[in-house]
Amino acid sequence: MIQCEKLSRRYGQLLALDQLDLHVDAGEVHGFVGPNGAGKSTAMRIFATLLSPTSGRAMIGGVDVAADPEAARKVIGYMPDFFGVYDNLKAWEYLDLYAGCMRISAKARRRRIDELLDMTGMRDKRERYVDDLSRGMKQRLCLCRAMLHDPELLILDEPASGMDPRSRAEMRDILREIGRTGKTVLISSHILPELSELCSSMSILDKGKLVFSGQMDELEKKIHAAATLVIEFDKALDDAERELAAEVCRRVTGAEAAMDEGRCRIDMPEDRAQDAALLRDLIGAGLRVCACHRDKATLEDVFMEVIRE
Amino acid sequence: MMLNPIFESSARRRMRSVRTPLLITAYVGALLAVAVMLLEGFYGAGMTIDWMRRSVEAYIWMTAGQFFLILLAAPALSAGSIAGERERQTFDLLMVTQIGAWGIVSGKLMENLAFLLLLLFSGVPVMLMAWMTGGVSLGAICCTTIYLAAIAFSALTVGLFVSSLMKRSLTAILASYMAVFLIGALSWGLAKHGPLAAHYTGKTIELMADMTAGEILKGMPVTIFLNPAVGLVTLLASQTGILHRTMESTLRLYHIYTAAKAAGFASVSLICLAAMLAAAGLLLAGTVLILRAGGGRRRTKKS
């Protein structure tokens, strides 16, 4: 669905997007992650035909967005990270305006607007003035606007930004539903756990460059690979016990353990057999183990790690 | 046929606003005040030549009032339209739809023109007072209203063009007023110091009697035809024939007036109308091209 080759965009001296190569298959929910200034919005605005690339090419559904923006717009639904409002316009009138701009006939418009308001749980807000809606409701309305013409690709730039946790959860549910309909969704967000729940694949951008792109399971492997085993003892260990525990850990896992008063932490890949052997030897050495768990790295940890690399 | 959705939505919003009826009331009230002031004492005084002349003068003043009100309102209305979309952050949302640059520009133009026409037409009953007192014909009032509508259309295109280049409404409105003022001043100033001064001074004016209308028109400076005031004055002159004394007060104006009189007031006003509409067409095309080329001044760069 999205295919871009060596896509670059320069603002004067600043290279906002540097030779981006990206491939997103149809039906995927693709997360677009990166710190501020990474080039996410720039890339999304190029895909949405709002910005021309300085060099390179972006294809959406087989259409070159720079060469044929009108054809590309039929395929794309774009929701930016801001919400533009008009005074004195009701929710359905707001959607009606954009449906008209999408060349949807008056009869089909009514039906489509009602469908979308139902889908986003906004049916009861139909007659409310847009100005009076909460931020969460405005974001939902904005999502309805992006979906009016039933696009194959949805480009959502920070769809949950500025929303309270409850609205974010509701938005996440709506997006999950949209993902299930088989639409391709490109979604950027700073809230990484949200993306990990929603997305089937992900790209990480930093300083305009693509630093990671792949399926979520690849990223999950990285997460699991970076897991830390934590073993807790029933009391604070004295120096001799600490030395003993460190020695056992070294012997069984080959890794150095970080010891504090009643706990030891070992960075090692997840391996249940090795975990069992370690616990057995620690107990066998007379140390009283009372708990054992793995501190898995979060998506944020992996993100920071990838950026660091 | 589908109505332009931008026009449809804007008209809905405008008519919902409390400002609209207030503006129309103020506009008609101002026009009525001029009419009442000039025609006061007419009724019951009997029909005399003097009173008929007074009603013609009232008609001219009302037309002049409408002309200035249009020049005041049009840039403010249209200059804020595209720049206002940028300010509200709705411009990008429109650009990713199927409506295209022409759809946006025509929608904005229709929206503002419809409102100005509403103002103009609501003033027509007041203008008809001049007809009722026998000063001017119904046809003359119709022609003047159409001419004023053409001026409104042209002034709106100036505002739209400026608006397509600007990011903020206020800047766009100020720049539009400046552009309208410059068009008036330059078309007049260039005429004063251009070929007109050379052609129509001294005895040349006396020689005009021997020239054909075409020759006189060719001798007139092109820029003067772009001045909507010239077109309106010549139209009023062709309708009423009483502006001669008023125009004498300004020598240069008199020269143009004399030349236009010799060439035929109606021809000059028609040429002015055509030139004005042609310039408006060019401005519209320019606005569309600017939007197609990337919307003039874009939103500030983001990540």
Coordinates of C-alpha atoms in Angstrom, one line a residue:
Chain A
M1 CA 0.0 0.0 0.0
I2 CA 2.8 2.4 0.9
Q3 CA 6.1 2.2 -0.9
C4 CA 8.6 4.9 -0.7
E5 CA 12.1 5.0 -2.1
K6 CA 14.8 7.3 -1.0
L7 CA 12.3 9.9 0.1
S8 CA 13.9 13.2 1.2
R9 CA 12.5 16.5 2.2
R10 CA 14.6 19.6 3.0
Y11 CA 13.5 22.8 4.6
G12 CA 16.2 25.3 3.7
Q13 CA 19.3 23.9 5.4
L14 CA 17.4 21.4 7.5
L15 CA 17.1 17.9 6.2
A16 CA 13.8 16.8 7.7
L17 CA 13.5 13.5 5.9
D18 CA 16.6 11.7 4.8
Q19 CA 16.4 8.9 2.1
L20 CA 13.4 7.2 3.7
D21 CA 12.7 3.7 2.3
L22 CA 9.5 2.3 3.7
H23 CA 7.2 -0.5 2.7
V24 CA 3.8 -1.1 4.3
D25 CA 1.6 -3.9 3.0
A26 CA -2.2 -3.5 2.5
G27 CA -4.2 -4.4 5.6
E28 CA -1.4 -3.6 8.0
V29 CA -1.7 -1.3 11.0
H30 CA 1.7 0.4 10.9
G31 CA 3.1 2.4 13.7
F32 CA 5.3 5.4 13.0
V33 CA 7.4 6.3 16.0
G34 CA 10.1 8.8 16.6
P35 CA 11.1 11.7 18.9
N36 CA 10.0 15.3 18.1
G37 CA 11.6 16.5 14.8
A38 CA 12.2 12.9 13.6
G39 CA 10.4 13.5 10.3
K40 CA 7.1 11.6 11.0
S41 CA 4.7 14.5 10.2
T42 CA 6.8 15.5 7.2
A43 CA 6.6 11.9 5.8
M44 CA 2.9 11.8 6.6
R45 CA 2.2 15.2 4.9
I46 CA 4.1 13.9 1.8
F47 CA 1.9 10.8 1.8
A48 CA -1.2 13.0 2.2
T49 CA -0.2 15.0 -0.9
L50 CA 0.3 18.2 1.2
L51 CA 4.0 18.4 0.7
S52 CA 6.3 17.7 -2.2
P53 CA 9.4 15.6 -1.6
T54 CA 12.7 17.3 -2.4
S55 CA 13.8 14.0 -3.9
G56 CA 12.7 10.3 -4.0
R57 CA 9.3 8.9 -4.6
A58 CA 6.3 7.9 -2.6
M59 CA 3.7 5.5 -4.0
I60 CA 0.3 5.0 -2.3
G61 CA -1.7 2.1 -3.7
G62 CA 0.4 2.2 -6.8
V63 CA -0.1 6.0 -7.3
D64 CA 2.8 8.4 -7.2
V65 CA 1.6 11.0 -4.8
A66 CA 3.7 13.8 -6.3
A67 CA 2.8 13.0 -9.9
D68 CA -0.9 12.4 -9.4
P69 CA -2.1 13.9 -6.1
E70 CA -5.8 13.8 -7.2
A71 CA -5.7 10.1 -7.7
A72 CA -3.8 9.6 -4.4
R73 CA -6.4 11.6 -2.5
K74 CA -9.1 9.1 -3.4
V75 CA -7.2 6.4 -1.6
I76 CA -6.1 8.4 1.4
G77 CA -7.9 9.5 4.5
Y78 CA -5.7 12.0 6.5
M79 CA -6.2 13.0 10.1
P80 CA -3.6 15.6 11.1
D81 CA -2.4 16.3 14.6
F82 CA -4.6 19.4 14.9
F83 CA -8.3 19.9 14.7
G84 CA -9.6 22.7 12.4
V85 CA -13.0 24.0 13.4
Y86 CA -15.6 26.3 12.0
D87 CA -17.9 28.5 14.1
N88 CA -21.6 27.9 14.0
L89 CA -21.4 24.4 12.4
K90 CA -23.0 21.3 13.8
A91 CA -21.2 17.9 13.9
W92 CA -23.2 16.5 10.9
E93 CA -22.8 19.8 9.0
Y94 CA -19.1 19.7 9.5
L95 CA -19.0 16.2 8.0
D96 CA -21.4 17.2 5.3
L97 CA -19.1 19.9 4.2
Y98 CA -16.1 17.6 3.8
A99 CA -18.3 14.8 2.2
G100 CA -19.4 17.4 -0.4
C101 CA -15.7 18.2 -1.0
M102 CA -15.2 14.5 -1.5
R103 CA -17.8 14.6 -4.2
I104 CA -20.1 12.3 -2.4
S105 CA -23.7 12.7 -3.5
A106 CA -26.2 14.4 -1.1
K107 CA -28.1 11.2 -0.6
A108 CA -25.1 9.0 0.1
R109 CA -23.7 11.6 2.4
R110 CA -26.4 11.4 4.9
R111 CA -26.1 7.6 5.1
R112 CA -22.4 7.6 5.4
I113 CA -22.3 10.4 8.0
D114 CA -24.8 8.4 10.2
E115 CA -22.7 5.2 9.7
L116 CA -19.5 6.9 10.9
L117 CA -21.2 8.7 13.8
D118 CA -22.5 5.3 14.9
M119 CA -19.1 3.7 14.5
T120 CA -17.4 6.3 16.6
G121 CA -20.2 6.5 19.2
M122 CA -21.1 10.0 18.3
R123 CA -24.7 9.5 17.1
D124 CA -26.1 11.6 20.0
K125 CA -23.7 14.4 19.2
R126 CA -25.0 14.8 15.7
E127 CA -26.8 18.1 16.3
R128 CA -24.2 19.5 18.7
Y129 CA -22.1 22.5 17.6
V130 CA -18.5 21.4 16.8
D131 CA -17.2 24.2 19.1
D132 CA -19.0 22.8 22.0
L133 CA -17.5 19.2 21.7
S134 CA -14.8 18.0 24.0
R135 CA -11.3 17.4 22.6
G136 CA -11.9 13.6 22.5
M137 CA -15.2 14.1 20.6
K138 CA -13.5 16.5 18.2
Q139 CA -10.8 13.9 17.5
R140 CA -13.5 11.3 16.8
L141 CA -15.2 13.7 14.5
C142 CA -11.9 14.3 12.8
L143 CA -11.5 10.6 12.4
C144 CA -15.0 10.4 10.8
R145 CA -14.0 13.2 8.4
A146 CA -10.9 11.2 7.3
M147 CA -13.1 8.1 6.7
L148 CA -15.9 9.8 4.8
H149 CA -14.9 8.5 1.4
D150 CA -14.1 5.0 2.7
P151 CA -10.3 5.3 1.9
E152 CA -8.1 2.3 1.6
L153 CA -5.3 4.0 3.6
L154 CA -5.8 6.0 6.8
I155 CA -3.0 8.3 7.8
L156 CA -3.4 9.3 11.4
D157 CA -0.9 11.8 12.9
E158 CA -1.0 11.6 16.7
P159 CA -4.7 10.7 16.8
A160 CA -4.8 10.6 20.6
S161 CA -2.7 13.6 21.4
G162 CA -3.9 15.8 24.2
M163 CA -6.7 13.3 25.2
D164 CA -7.4 12.1 28.7
P165 CA -6.7 8.4 29.5
R166 CA -10.3 7.4 29.1
S167 CA -10.7 9.1 25.7
R168 CA -7.4 7.6 24.6
A169 CA -8.7 4.1 25.5
E170 CA -11.9 4.8 23.6
M171 CA -10.0 6.0 20.6
R172 CA -7.8 3.0 20.8
D173 CA -10.8 0.7 20.7
I174 CA -12.2 2.6 17.6
L175 CA -8.8 2.3 15.9
R176 CA -8.7 -1.4 16.7
E177 CA -12.1 -1.9 15.1
I178 CA -10.9 0.0 12.0
G179 CA -7.8 -2.2 11.9
R180 CA -10.1 -5.3 11.9
T181 CA -12.0 -4.0 8.8
G182 CA -8.8 -4.7 6.8
K183 CA -7.9 -1.1 6.1
T184 CA -4.3 -0.1 6.0
V185 CA -3.6 2.4 8.8
L186 CA -0.4 4.4 9.2
I187 CA -0.5 5.8 12.7
S188 CA 2.0 8.0 14.6
S189 CA 2.0 8.4 18.3
H190 CA 4.3 9.3 21.2
I191 CA 2.4 6.9 23.5
L192 CA 4.3 3.8 22.6
P193 CA 2.4 1.2 24.6
E194 CA -0.7 2.2 22.7
L195 CA 1.0 1.5 19.4
S196 CA 2.3 -1.9 20.5
E197 CA -1.3 -2.9 21.2
L198 CA -2.6 -1.6 17.9
C199 CA 0.1 -2.2 15.3
S200 CA 1.1 -5.2 13.3
S201 CA 4.3 -3.5 12.1
M202 CA 6.3 -0.5 13.1
S203 CA 8.9 2.0 11.9
I204 CA 11.2 4.1 14.1
L205 CA 12.5 7.4 12.7
D206 CA 15.2 9.5 14.2
K207 CA 16.6 12.7 12.8
G208 CA 14.9 12.1 9.5
K209 CA 16.3 8.6 9.1
L210 CA 14.6 5.2 9.3
V211 CA 16.4 3.3 12.1
F212 CA 14.0 0.4 12.4
S213 CA 11.2 -1.1 10.3
G214 CA 9.6 -4.4 10.7
Q215 CA 6.9 -6.6 12.1
M216 CA 5.8 -6.2 15.7
D217 CA 7.1 -9.8 16.5
E218 CA 10.6 -8.7 15.5
L219 CA 10.3 -5.8 17.9
E220 CA 8.8 -8.2 20.5
K221 CA 11.9 -10.4 20.2
K222 CA 14.0 -7.4 20.9
I223 CA 11.8 -6.7 24.0
H224 CA 12.1 -10.3 25.2
A225 CA 15.8 -10.5 24.4
A226 CA 16.4 -7.5 26.6
A227 CA 14.5 -9.0 29.6
T228 CA 16.1 -9.0 33.1
L229 CA 15.7 -11.9 35.5
V230 CA 15.1 -10.7 39.1
I231 CA 15.5 -13.0 42.0
E232 CA 14.3 -11.9 45.4
F233 CA 15.5 -13.4 48.7
D234 CA 13.6 -13.5 52.0
K235 CA 16.0 -11.1 53.7
A236 CA 18.9 -8.8 52.9
L237 CA 22.0 -10.9 52.1
D238 CA 25.3 -10.5 54.0
D239 CA 28.6 -10.1 52.2
A240 CA 29.3 -13.9 52.1
E241 CA 25.8 -14.7 50.9
R242 CA 26.1 -12.1 48.2
E243 CA 29.4 -13.5 47.0
L244 CA 27.9 -17.0 46.9
A245 CA 24.8 -15.9 45.0
A246 CA 27.0 -14.0 42.4
E247 CA 29.2 -17.1 42.0
V248 CA 26.2 -19.4 41.4
C249 CA 24.8 -17.0 38.8
R250 CA 28.1 -16.7 37.0
R251 CA 28.5 -20.5 36.9
V252 CA 25.0 -21.2 35.7
T253 CA 24.3 -18.3 33.3
G254 CA 27.8 -17.0 32.5
A255 CA 26.5 -13.5 33.2
E256 CA 27.4 -11.1 36.0
A257 CA 24.6 -10.5 38.6
A258 CA 23.9 -7.0 40.0
M259 CA 23.4 -7.5 43.7
D260 CA 21.6 -5.3 46.1
E261 CA 20.5 -6.0 49.6
G262 CA 17.8 -8.6 49.1
R263 CA 17.7 -9.0 45.4
C264 CA 19.9 -9.9 42.4
R265 CA 19.3 -8.8 38.8
I266 CA 20.8 -10.7 35.8
D267 CA 20.5 -9.4 32.2
M268 CA 20.1 -12.6 30.2
P269 CA 17.9 -13.8 27.3
E270 CA 14.7 -15.6 28.3
D271 CA 15.5 -19.3 28.8
R272 CA 13.1 -21.2 31.1
A273 CA 15.5 -24.2 31.5
Q274 CA 18.4 -22.0 32.5
D275 CA 16.1 -20.0 34.9
A276 CA 15.1 -23.3 36.6
A277 CA 18.7 -24.5 36.9
L278 CA 19.7 -21.2 38.4
L279 CA 16.9 -21.3 41.0
R280 CA 17.7 -24.9 41.9
D281 CA 21.4 -24.1 42.4
L282 CA 20.7 -21.0 44.5
I283 CA 18.3 -22.9 46.7
G284 CA 20.8 -25.8 46.8
A285 CA 23.5 -23.4 48.0
G286 CA 21.3 -22.6 51.0
L287 CA 20.0 -19.2 49.8
R288 CA 16.3 -18.7 50.6
V289 CA 14.7 -17.6 47.3
C290 CA 11.2 -16.2 47.9
A291 CA 10.3 -14.8 44.4
C292 CA 11.5 -14.8 40.8
H293 CA 10.3 -12.8 37.9
R294 CA 11.4 -11.2 34.6
D295 CA 11.5 -7.4 34.2
K296 CA 10.7 -7.2 30.5
A297 CA 11.9 -4.2 28.6
T298 CA 9.1 -1.9 27.5
L299 CA 8.6 -0.6 23.9
E300 CA 10.1 2.7 25.2
D301 CA 13.3 0.9 26.4
V302 CA 13.6 -0.7 22.9
F303 CA 12.8 2.6 21.2
M304 CA 15.5 4.4 23.3
E305 CA 17.9 1.5 22.6
V306 CA 17.3 1.7 18.8
I307 CA 17.7 5.4 18.8
R308 CA 20.9 5.1 20.8
E309 CA 22.3 2.6 18.3
Chain B
M1 CA -26.1 19.7 -10.0
M2 CA -24.1 19.7 -6.8
L3 CA -23.8 23.1 -5.0
N4 CA -20.3 24.1 -4.1
P5 CA -20.0 22.6 -0.6
I6 CA -17.8 25.4 0.7
F7 CA -20.4 28.0 -0.5
E8 CA -23.2 25.9 1.0
S9 CA -21.5 25.5 4.4
S10 CA -20.3 29.1 4.6
A11 CA -23.7 30.5 3.6
R12 CA -25.3 28.4 6.3
R13 CA -22.8 29.7 8.9
R14 CA -23.1 33.3 7.8
M15 CA -26.9 33.3 7.9
R16 CA -26.8 31.8 11.3
S17 CA -24.6 34.5 12.6
V18 CA -26.2 37.5 14.4
R19 CA -23.8 39.8 12.6
T20 CA -25.5 39.2 9.2
P21 CA -28.9 40.8 9.9
L22 CA -27.1 43.6 11.8
L23 CA -24.9 44.4 8.9
I24 CA -27.8 44.4 6.4
T25 CA -29.8 46.7 8.7
A26 CA -26.8 49.0 9.1
Y27 CA -26.2 49.0 5.3
V28 CA -29.8 49.7 4.4
G29 CA -30.1 52.2 7.2
A30 CA -27.1 54.2 5.9
L31 CA -28.5 54.2 2.4
L32 CA -31.9 55.3 3.7
A33 CA -30.4 58.1 5.7
V34 CA -28.7 59.5 2.6
A35 CA -32.0 59.2 0.6
V36 CA -34.1 60.8 3.3
M37 CA -31.6 63.6 3.8
L38 CA -31.6 64.4 0.1
L39 CA -35.3 63.8 -0.6
E40 CA -36.6 65.4 2.5
G41 CA -39.4 67.8 1.8
F42 CA -40.0 66.3 -1.7
Y43 CA -43.2 64.7 -0.9
G44 CA -46.2 67.0 -1.0
A45 CA -44.1 69.7 -2.5
G46 CA -45.3 69.0 -6.0
M47 CA -43.3 67.9 -9.0
T48 CA -40.8 70.6 -10.1
I49 CA -37.6 70.4 -12.2
D50 CA -35.6 71.3 -9.2
W51 CA -37.0 68.4 -7.2
M52 CA -36.4 66.0 -10.0
R53 CA -32.8 67.1 -10.2
R54 CA -32.6 66.6 -6.4
S55 CA -33.8 63.0 -6.7
V56 CA -31.1 62.4 -9.4
E57 CA -28.5 63.8 -7.1
A58 CA -29.8 61.5 -4.3
Y59 CA -29.5 58.6 -6.7
I60 CA -25.9 59.5 -7.5
W61 CA -25.0 59.9 -3.8
M62 CA -26.7 56.6 -3.0
T63 CA -24.7 54.9 -5.8
A64 CA -21.5 56.5 -4.6
G65 CA -22.3 55.4 -1.0
Q66 CA -22.8 51.8 -2.2
F67 CA -19.6 52.0 -4.2
F68 CA -17.6 53.0 -1.2
L69 CA -19.3 50.5 1.1
I70 CA -18.5 47.7 -1.4
L71 CA -14.9 48.8 -1.6
L72 CA -14.8 48.8 2.2
A73 CA -16.5 45.4 2.7
A74 CA -15.2 43.3 -0.2
P75 CA -11.5 43.2 0.7
A76 CA -12.4 42.5 4.4
L77 CA -14.7 39.7 3.4
S78 CA -12.5 37.9 0.8
A79 CA -9.1 38.6 2.2
G80 CA -9.9 36.6 5.3
S81 CA -11.3 33.7 3.5
I82 CA -8.3 31.6 2.4
A83 CA -6.0 33.1 5.1
G84 CA -8.7 32.4 7.6
E85 CA -8.8 28.7 6.5
R86 CA -5.1 28.6 7.2
E87 CA -5.6 30.3 10.6
R88 CA -8.3 27.8 11.5
Q89 CA -6.1 25.0 10.3
T90 CA -8.8 23.8 7.9
F91 CA -6.9 24.6 4.7
D92 CA -5.0 21.4 4.7
L93 CA -8.1 19.5 5.4
L94 CA -9.7 21.0 2.3
M95 CA -6.6 20.4 0.2
V96 CA -6.7 16.6 0.8
T97 CA -10.3 16.4 -0.5
Q98 CA -11.4 16.1 -4.1
I99 CA -12.5 19.7 -4.3
G100 CA -9.3 21.1 -5.7
A101 CA -7.9 24.6 -5.8
W102 CA -10.6 25.9 -8.2
G103 CA -13.4 24.5 -6.0
I104 CA -12.0 26.2 -3.0
V105 CA -11.5 29.6 -4.8
S106 CA -14.9 29.5 -6.5
G107 CA -16.6 28.4 -3.2
K108 CA -15.0 31.3 -1.4
L109 CA -15.8 33.8 -4.2
M110 CA -19.4 32.6 -4.3
E111 CA -19.8 32.8 -0.6
N112 CA -18.6 36.5 -0.4
L113 CA -20.3 37.6 -3.6
A114 CA -23.6 36.2 -2.5
F115 CA -23.3 38.2 0.7
L116 CA -22.4 41.4 -1.1
L117 CA -25.2 40.8 -3.6
L118 CA -27.6 40.4 -0.7
L119 CA -26.4 43.8 0.6
L120 CA -26.8 45.4 -2.8
F121 CA -30.2 43.9 -3.5
S122 CA -31.5 44.9 0.0
G123 CA -30.5 48.5 -1.0
V124 CA -32.5 48.4 -4.2
P125 CA -35.8 49.4 -2.6
V126 CA -34.1 52.5 -1.3
M127 CA -32.6 53.2 -4.7
L128 CA -36.1 52.9 -6.2
M129 CA -37.1 56.1 -4.3
A130 CA -35.2 58.0 -7.0
W131 CA -37.3 56.2 -9.6
M132 CA -40.5 57.0 -7.8
T133 CA -39.6 60.7 -7.8
G134 CA -39.1 60.6 -11.5
G135 CA -35.3 61.3 -11.5
V136 CA -34.0 58.1 -13.1
S137 CA -35.5 55.1 -15.0
L138 CA -35.9 51.6 -13.7
G139 CA -33.4 50.4 -16.3
A140 CA -30.8 52.8 -15.0
I141 CA -31.1 51.5 -11.5
C142 CA -30.8 47.9 -12.8
C143 CA -27.7 48.8 -14.8
T144 CA -26.1 50.5 -11.9
T145 CA -26.9 47.6 -9.6
I146 CA -25.3 45.2 -12.1
Y147 CA -22.3 47.5 -12.4
L148 CA -21.9 47.6 -8.7
A149 CA -22.1 43.8 -8.6
A150 CA -19.3 43.6 -11.1
I151 CA -17.2 46.0 -9.0
A152 CA -18.0 43.8 -5.9
F153 CA -16.9 40.7 -7.9
S154 CA -13.6 42.4 -9.0
A155 CA -12.8 43.7 -5.5
L156 CA -13.4 40.3 -4.1
T157 CA -10.9 38.7 -6.5
V158 CA -8.3 41.2 -5.3
G159 CA -8.9 40.1 -1.7
L160 CA -8.8 36.4 -2.7
F161 CA -5.6 36.8 -4.5
V162 CA -3.9 38.6 -1.6
S163 CA -5.5 36.0 0.8
S164 CA -3.9 33.1 -1.1
L165 CA -0.5 34.6 -0.4
M166 CA -0.9 35.3 3.3
K167 CA -1.0 33.2 6.4
R168 CA -2.9 35.6 8.7
S169 CA -6.3 37.1 8.1
L170 CA -5.4 40.5 9.6
T171 CA -2.3 40.8 7.4
A172 CA -4.4 39.7 4.4
I173 CA -7.1 42.3 5.1
L174 CA -4.6 45.1 5.5
A175 CA -2.7 44.1 2.3
S176 CA -6.0 43.8 0.4
Y177 CA -7.0 47.4 1.4
M178 CA -3.6 48.5 0.3
A179 CA -3.9 46.6 -3.0
V180 CA -7.4 48.2 -3.7
F181 CA -6.1 51.6 -2.9
L182 CA -3.0 51.1 -5.1
I183 CA -5.1 49.9 -8.0
G184 CA -7.2 53.1 -7.7
A185 CA -4.3 55.4 -7.1
L186 CA -2.0 53.9 -9.7
S187 CA -4.6 53.7 -12.5
W188 CA -5.4 57.3 -11.8
G189 CA -1.8 58.5 -11.2
L190 CA -0.5 56.8 -14.3
A191 CA -3.2 58.4 -16.3
K192 CA -2.4 61.8 -14.9
H193 CA 1.2 61.6 -15.8
G194 CA 0.9 59.3 -18.8
P195 CA -0.4 59.8 -22.3
L196 CA -3.6 61.5 -21.1
A197 CA -1.8 64.6 -19.9
A198 CA 0.0 64.8 -23.2
H199 CA -3.1 64.2 -25.3
Y200 CA -5.8 66.2 -23.6
T201 CA -4.3 69.5 -22.6
G202 CA -4.9 72.9 -24.0
K203 CA -6.3 73.0 -27.5
T204 CA -6.2 69.2 -28.0
I205 CA -9.5 69.2 -26.1
E206 CA -10.9 71.6 -28.6
L207 CA -9.7 69.4 -31.4
M208 CA -11.6 66.4 -30.0
A209 CA -14.6 67.5 -31.9
D210 CA -12.9 66.5 -35.1
M211 CA -11.8 63.1 -33.8
T212 CA -13.8 59.9 -34.0
A213 CA -14.9 58.0 -30.9
G214 CA -12.4 55.3 -31.6
E215 CA -9.5 57.7 -31.9
I216 CA -10.5 59.4 -28.6
L217 CA -10.8 56.0 -26.9
K218 CA -7.4 54.9 -28.3
G219 CA -5.9 58.1 -26.9
M220 CA -7.1 57.5 -23.4
P221 CA -4.6 55.8 -21.1
V222 CA -5.3 52.1 -20.7
T223 CA -4.8 52.2 -16.9
I224 CA -7.8 54.5 -16.5
F225 CA -10.1 51.7 -17.7
L226 CA -9.0 49.6 -14.7
N227 CA -10.3 52.2 -12.3
P228 CA -13.8 51.1 -11.3
A229 CA -14.7 54.7 -10.2
V230 CA -14.2 55.9 -13.8
G231 CA -16.6 53.2 -15.1
L232 CA -19.2 54.1 -12.5
V233 CA -18.9 57.8 -13.1
T234 CA -19.2 57.5 -16.8
L235 CA -22.2 55.1 -16.4
L236 CA -23.9 57.7 -14.1
A237 CA -23.0 60.4 -16.5
S238 CA -24.6 58.5 -19.4
Q239 CA -27.7 57.9 -17.2
T240 CA -28.2 61.4 -15.7
G241 CA -26.1 63.9 -17.7
I242 CA -25.7 66.2 -14.7
L243 CA -22.2 65.4 -13.6
H244 CA -20.5 68.0 -15.7
R245 CA -20.4 70.7 -13.1
T246 CA -19.2 68.3 -10.4
M247 CA -16.4 67.0 -12.5
E248 CA -15.2 70.5 -13.4
S249 CA -13.8 70.8 -9.9
T250 CA -10.9 68.5 -10.7
L251 CA -9.1 69.4 -13.9
R252 CA -7.7 66.0 -14.7
L253 CA -11.0 64.4 -13.9
Y254 CA -12.5 66.9 -16.2
H255 CA -10.2 65.9 -19.0
I256 CA -11.2 62.3 -18.7
Y257 CA -14.8 63.3 -18.4
T258 CA -14.5 65.5 -21.5
A259 CA -12.8 62.7 -23.4
A260 CA -15.3 60.1 -22.3
K261 CA -18.1 62.4 -23.2
A262 CA -16.7 62.8 -26.7
A263 CA -16.1 59.1 -27.0
G264 CA -19.5 58.3 -25.5
F265 CA -20.1 57.6 -21.8
A266 CA -21.7 54.2 -22.4
S267 CA -18.7 53.0 -24.5
V268 CA -16.2 54.0 -21.8
S269 CA -18.2 52.4 -19.0
L270 CA -18.5 49.2 -21.0
I271 CA -14.8 49.2 -21.7
C272 CA -14.1 49.8 -18.0
L273 CA -16.5 46.9 -17.2
A274 CA -14.7 44.6 -19.6
A275 CA -11.3 45.6 -18.4
M276 CA -12.3 45.2 -14.7
L277 CA -13.8 41.7 -15.4
A278 CA -10.7 40.7 -17.4
A279 CA -8.4 41.7 -14.6
A280 CA -10.6 39.9 -12.1
G281 CA -10.4 36.8 -14.2
L282 CA -6.6 37.0 -14.3
L283 CA -6.5 37.4 -10.5
L284 CA -8.8 34.4 -10.0
A285 CA -6.5 32.3 -12.3
G286 CA -3.5 33.5 -10.3
T287 CA -5.2 32.6 -7.0
V288 CA -5.9 29.1 -8.3
L289 CA -2.3 28.7 -9.6
I290 CA -0.9 29.8 -6.2
L291 CA -3.0 27.2 -4.4
R292 CA -2.1 24.5 -6.8
A293 CA 1.6 25.3 -6.5
G294 CA 1.4 24.7 -2.8
G295 CA -1.0 27.0 -1.2
G296 CA 1.2 30.2 -1.0
R297 CA 2.7 30.4 2.4
R298 CA 2.5 27.0 3.9
R299 CA 2.0 25.9 7.4
T300 CA 5.2 26.2 9.4
K301 CA 7.4 23.2 9.3
K302 CA 6.8 20.3 11.7
S303 CA 8.5 17.1 12.5

